[in-house]
CSV table of C-alpha atoms in Angstrom, one decimal:
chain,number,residue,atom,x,y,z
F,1,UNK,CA,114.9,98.3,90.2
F,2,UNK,CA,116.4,95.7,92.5
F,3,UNK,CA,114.5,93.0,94.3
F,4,UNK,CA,115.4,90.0,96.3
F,5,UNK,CA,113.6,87.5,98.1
F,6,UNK,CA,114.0,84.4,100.4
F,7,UNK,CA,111.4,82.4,102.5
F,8,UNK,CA,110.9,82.8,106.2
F,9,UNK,CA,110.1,80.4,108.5
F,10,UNK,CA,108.6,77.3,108.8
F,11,UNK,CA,105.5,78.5,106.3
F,12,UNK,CA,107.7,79.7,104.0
F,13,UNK,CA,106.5,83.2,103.7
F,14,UNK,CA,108.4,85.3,101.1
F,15,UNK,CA,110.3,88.4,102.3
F,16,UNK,CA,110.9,90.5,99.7
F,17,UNK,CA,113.4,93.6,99.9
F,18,UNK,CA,113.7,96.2,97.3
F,19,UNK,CA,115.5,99.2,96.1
F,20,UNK,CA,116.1,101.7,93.3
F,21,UNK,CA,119.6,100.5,93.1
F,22,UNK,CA,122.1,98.8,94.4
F,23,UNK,CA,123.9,100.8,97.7
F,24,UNK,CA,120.7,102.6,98.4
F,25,UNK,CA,117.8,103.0,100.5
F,26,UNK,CA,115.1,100.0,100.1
F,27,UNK,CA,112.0,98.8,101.7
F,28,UNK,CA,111.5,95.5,103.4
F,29,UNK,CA,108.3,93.7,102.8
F,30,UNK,CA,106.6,91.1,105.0
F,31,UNK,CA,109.9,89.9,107.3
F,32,UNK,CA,108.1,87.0,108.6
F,33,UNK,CA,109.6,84.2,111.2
F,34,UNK,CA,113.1,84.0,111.6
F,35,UNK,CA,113.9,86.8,108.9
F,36,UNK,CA,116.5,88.5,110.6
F,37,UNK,CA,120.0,86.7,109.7
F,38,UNK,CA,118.4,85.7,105.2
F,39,UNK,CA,117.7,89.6,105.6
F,40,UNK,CA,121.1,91.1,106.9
F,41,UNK,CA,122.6,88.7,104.3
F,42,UNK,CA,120.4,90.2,101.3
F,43,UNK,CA,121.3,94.0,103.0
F,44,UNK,CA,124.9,93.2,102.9
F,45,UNK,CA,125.3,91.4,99.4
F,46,UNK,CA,123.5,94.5,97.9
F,47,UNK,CA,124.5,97.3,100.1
F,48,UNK,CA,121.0,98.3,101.3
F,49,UNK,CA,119.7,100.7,104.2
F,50,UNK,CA,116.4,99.6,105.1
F,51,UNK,CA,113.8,103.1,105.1
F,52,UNK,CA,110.9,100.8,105.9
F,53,UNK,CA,108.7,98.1,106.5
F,54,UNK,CA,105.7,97.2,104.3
F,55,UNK,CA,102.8,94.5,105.6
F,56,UNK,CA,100.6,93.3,102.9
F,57,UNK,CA,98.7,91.8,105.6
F,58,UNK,CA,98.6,90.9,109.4
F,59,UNK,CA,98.7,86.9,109.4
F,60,UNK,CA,101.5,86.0,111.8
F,61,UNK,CA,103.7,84.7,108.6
F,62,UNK,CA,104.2,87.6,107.5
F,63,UNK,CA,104.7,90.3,110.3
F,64,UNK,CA,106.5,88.0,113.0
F,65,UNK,CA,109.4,89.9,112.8
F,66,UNK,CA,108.0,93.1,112.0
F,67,UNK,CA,108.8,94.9,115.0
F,68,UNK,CA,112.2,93.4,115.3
F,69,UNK,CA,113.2,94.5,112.0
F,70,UNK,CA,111.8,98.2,112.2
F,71,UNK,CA,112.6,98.9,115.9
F,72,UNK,CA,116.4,97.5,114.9
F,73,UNK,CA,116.8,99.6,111.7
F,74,UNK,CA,114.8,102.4,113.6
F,75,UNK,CA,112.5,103.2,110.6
F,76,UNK,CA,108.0,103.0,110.8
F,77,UNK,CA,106.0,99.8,109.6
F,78,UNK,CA,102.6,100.7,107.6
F,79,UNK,CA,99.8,98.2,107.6
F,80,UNK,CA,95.8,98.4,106.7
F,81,UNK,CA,94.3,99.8,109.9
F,82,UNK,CA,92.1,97.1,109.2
F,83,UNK,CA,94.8,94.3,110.3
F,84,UNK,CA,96.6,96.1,112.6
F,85,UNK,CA,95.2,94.1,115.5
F,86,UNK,CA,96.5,90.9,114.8
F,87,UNK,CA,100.0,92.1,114.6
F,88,UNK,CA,99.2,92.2,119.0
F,89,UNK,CA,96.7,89.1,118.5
F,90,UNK,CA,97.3,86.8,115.9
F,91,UNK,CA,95.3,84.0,116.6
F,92,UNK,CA,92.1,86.0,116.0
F,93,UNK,CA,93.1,85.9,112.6
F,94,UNK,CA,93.1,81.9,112.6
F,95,UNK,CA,90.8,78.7,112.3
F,96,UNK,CA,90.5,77.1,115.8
F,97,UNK,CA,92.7,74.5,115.1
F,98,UNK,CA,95.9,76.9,114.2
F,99,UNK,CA,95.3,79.1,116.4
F,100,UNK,CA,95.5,76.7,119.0
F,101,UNK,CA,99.2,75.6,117.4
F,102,UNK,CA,100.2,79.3,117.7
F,103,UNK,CA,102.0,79.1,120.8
F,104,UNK,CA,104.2,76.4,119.4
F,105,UNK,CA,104.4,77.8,115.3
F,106,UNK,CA,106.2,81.2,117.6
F,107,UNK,CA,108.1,79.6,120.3
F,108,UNK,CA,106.4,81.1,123.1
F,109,UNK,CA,107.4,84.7,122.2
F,110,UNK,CA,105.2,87.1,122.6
F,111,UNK,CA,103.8,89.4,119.6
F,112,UNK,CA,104.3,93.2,119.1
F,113,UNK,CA,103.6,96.3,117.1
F,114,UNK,CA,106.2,98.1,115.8
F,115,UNK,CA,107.0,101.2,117.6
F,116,UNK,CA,106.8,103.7,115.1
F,117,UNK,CA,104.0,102.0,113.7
F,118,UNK,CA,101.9,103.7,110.6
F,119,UNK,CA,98.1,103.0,109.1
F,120,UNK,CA,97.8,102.7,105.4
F,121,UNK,CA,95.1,105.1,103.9
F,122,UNK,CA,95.9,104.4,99.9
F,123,UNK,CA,97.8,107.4,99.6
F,124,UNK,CA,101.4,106.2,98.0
F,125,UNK,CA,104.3,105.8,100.1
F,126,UNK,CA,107.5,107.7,99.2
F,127,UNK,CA,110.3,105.5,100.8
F,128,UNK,CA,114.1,105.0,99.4
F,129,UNK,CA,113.5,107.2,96.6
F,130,UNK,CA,110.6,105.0,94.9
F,131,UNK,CA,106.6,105.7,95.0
F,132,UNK,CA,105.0,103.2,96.2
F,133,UNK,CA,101.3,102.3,95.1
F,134,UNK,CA,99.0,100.8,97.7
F,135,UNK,CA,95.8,99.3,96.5
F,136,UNK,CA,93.2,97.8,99.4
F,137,UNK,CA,92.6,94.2,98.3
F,138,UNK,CA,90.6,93.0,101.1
F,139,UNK,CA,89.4,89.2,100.8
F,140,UNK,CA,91.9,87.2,102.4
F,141,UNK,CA,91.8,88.9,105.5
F,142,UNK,CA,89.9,92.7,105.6
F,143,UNK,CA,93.4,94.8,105.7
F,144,UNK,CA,95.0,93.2,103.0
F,145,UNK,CA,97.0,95.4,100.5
F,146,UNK,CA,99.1,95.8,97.5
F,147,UNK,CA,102.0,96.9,96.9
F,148,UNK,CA,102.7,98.7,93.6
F,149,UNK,CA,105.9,99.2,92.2
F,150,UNK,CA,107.3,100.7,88.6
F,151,UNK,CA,105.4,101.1,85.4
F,152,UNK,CA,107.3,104.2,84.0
F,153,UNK,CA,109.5,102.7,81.6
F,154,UNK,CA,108.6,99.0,82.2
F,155,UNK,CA,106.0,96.9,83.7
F,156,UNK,CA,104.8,97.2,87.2
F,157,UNK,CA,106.4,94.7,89.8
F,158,UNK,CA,102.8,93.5,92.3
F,159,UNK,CA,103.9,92.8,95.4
F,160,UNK,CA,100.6,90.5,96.6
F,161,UNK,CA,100.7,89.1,99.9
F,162,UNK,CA,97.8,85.9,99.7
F,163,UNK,CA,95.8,87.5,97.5
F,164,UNK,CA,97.2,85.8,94.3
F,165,UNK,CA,99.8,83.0,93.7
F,166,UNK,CA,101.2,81.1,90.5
F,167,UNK,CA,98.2,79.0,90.2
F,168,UNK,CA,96.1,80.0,93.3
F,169,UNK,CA,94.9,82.4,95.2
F,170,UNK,CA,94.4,83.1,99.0
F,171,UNK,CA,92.5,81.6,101.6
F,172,UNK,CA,89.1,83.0,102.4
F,173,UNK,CA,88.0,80.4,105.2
F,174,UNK,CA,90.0,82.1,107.6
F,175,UNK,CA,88.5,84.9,110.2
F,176,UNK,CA,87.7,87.9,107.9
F,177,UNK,CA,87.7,86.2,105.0
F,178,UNK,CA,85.5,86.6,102.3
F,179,UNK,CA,85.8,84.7,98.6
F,180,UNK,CA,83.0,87.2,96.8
F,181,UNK,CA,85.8,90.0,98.1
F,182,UNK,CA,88.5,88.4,96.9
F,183,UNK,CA,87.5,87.5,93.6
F,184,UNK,CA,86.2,91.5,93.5
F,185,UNK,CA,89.8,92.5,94.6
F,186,UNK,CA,91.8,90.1,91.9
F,187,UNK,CA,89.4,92.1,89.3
F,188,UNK,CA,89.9,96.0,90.1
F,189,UNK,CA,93.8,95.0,91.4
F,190,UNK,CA,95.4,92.2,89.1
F,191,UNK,CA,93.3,91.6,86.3
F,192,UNK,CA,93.4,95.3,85.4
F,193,UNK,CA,97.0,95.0,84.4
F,194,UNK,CA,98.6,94.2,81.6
F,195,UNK,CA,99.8,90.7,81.0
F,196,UNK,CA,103.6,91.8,81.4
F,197,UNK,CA,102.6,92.6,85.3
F,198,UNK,CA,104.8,91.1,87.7
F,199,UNK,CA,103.2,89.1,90.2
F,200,UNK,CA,105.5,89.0,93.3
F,201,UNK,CA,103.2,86.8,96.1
F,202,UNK,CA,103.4,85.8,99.5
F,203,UNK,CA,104.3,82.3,99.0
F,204,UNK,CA,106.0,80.2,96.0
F,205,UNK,CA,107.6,81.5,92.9
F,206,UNK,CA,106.9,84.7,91.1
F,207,UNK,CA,104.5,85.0,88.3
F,208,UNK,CA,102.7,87.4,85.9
F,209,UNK,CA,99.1,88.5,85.4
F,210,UNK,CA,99.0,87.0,82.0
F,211,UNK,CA,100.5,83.7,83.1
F,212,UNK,CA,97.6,83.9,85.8
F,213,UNK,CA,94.7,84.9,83.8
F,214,UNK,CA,95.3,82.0,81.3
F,215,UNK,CA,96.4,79.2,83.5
F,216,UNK,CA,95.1,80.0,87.1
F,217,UNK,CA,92.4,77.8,88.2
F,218,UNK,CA,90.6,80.0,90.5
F,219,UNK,CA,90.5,82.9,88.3
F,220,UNK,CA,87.8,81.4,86.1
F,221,UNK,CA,85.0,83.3,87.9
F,222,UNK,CA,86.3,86.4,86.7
F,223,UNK,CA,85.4,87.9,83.8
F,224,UNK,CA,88.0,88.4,81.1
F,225,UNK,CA,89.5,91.9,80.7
């Protein structure tokens, strides 16, 4: 399995891309602001054919260049039916005071869905020759998801969104958010797993489950598995 990452834009939102192999089909998850030229570079180094665009959840960081990407590679984006709205409306997902910054976090460009644009239902995803598990992790905001890859002959790979970080875990003040749910969702999704789990999140560096059950702060109010 191949994955690569960088941060996009100015909140630093990790784009991840990955593949079977290198010179294959991959998926593209969570191209955020000013993706496009850290994602042709990763496409090229690796010989990769985007067959997809995968949302973890509709927070303006993350899908701002959502619709650029799959529209250019011609391929559909899948997102929670739950978030799909903000990916036209973004600032109903925000506090007051951000979403009043919106216009100048963007640039004055104007948001859009995808147009081959596909709702999430659970059901795996078979993209690029990989399976792809989606678990419904709402908390952060109501559509949030994971993304679940591997586990045949090694550990599974999370790919998180803002539902868990090394050493955090996601907002819930935001519109839709809800700590109770989150704290529910980190149980049944990530503290499941084994301890070898990779923990691939939204922002900072990677981690594992087992890093973050014995270190994470947050995670406290959980029981232990």
């Amino acid at each position: 399995m191949l994955i690569d990452a960088f941060p996009a834009g100015p909140l630093a939102a990790n784009c991840y891309v990955a593949a079977p192999a290198p010179g294959a089909g991959c998926v593209v998850v969570d191209p955020g602001q000013s993706a496009a030229a850290d994602l042709d570079r990763v496409l090229a180094e690796h010989r990769l054919t985007p067959e997809g665009v995968l949302l973890t959840h509709g927070h303006f960081d993350h899908v701002w260049s959502a619709a650029e990407t799959a529209d250019r590679f011609g391929v559909p984006a899948y997102v929670h039916p739950a978030d799909r709205a903000l990916l036209t409306d973004p600032a109903r997902g925000l506090d007051p005071v951000l979403a009043t910054q919106l216009s100048g976090l963007l640039g004055g460009a104007e948001p859009a869905e995808p147009r081959d644009l596909r709702e999430l239902d659970g059901t795996p995803l078979h993209l690029a020759g990989m399976e792809i598990g989606v678990e419904h992790a709402p908390g952060h905001t109501p559509g949030s998801v994971v993304f679940v890859l591997g586990g045949e002959d090694g550990p599974e790979a999370l790919f998180t969104g803002d539902l868990l970080f090394a050493g955090s875990i996601g907002r819930t003040d935001f519109p839709g958010g809800d700590h109770g749910e989150i704290l529910h969702s980190l149980e049944r999704v990530c503290l499941s797993r084994p301890d070898a789990t990779a923990v691939l999140p939204g922002h900072g560096p990677r981690t594992t489950v087992g890093r973050e059950r014995a270190a994470n702060p947050f995670l406290r109010d959980i029981p232990a598995r």
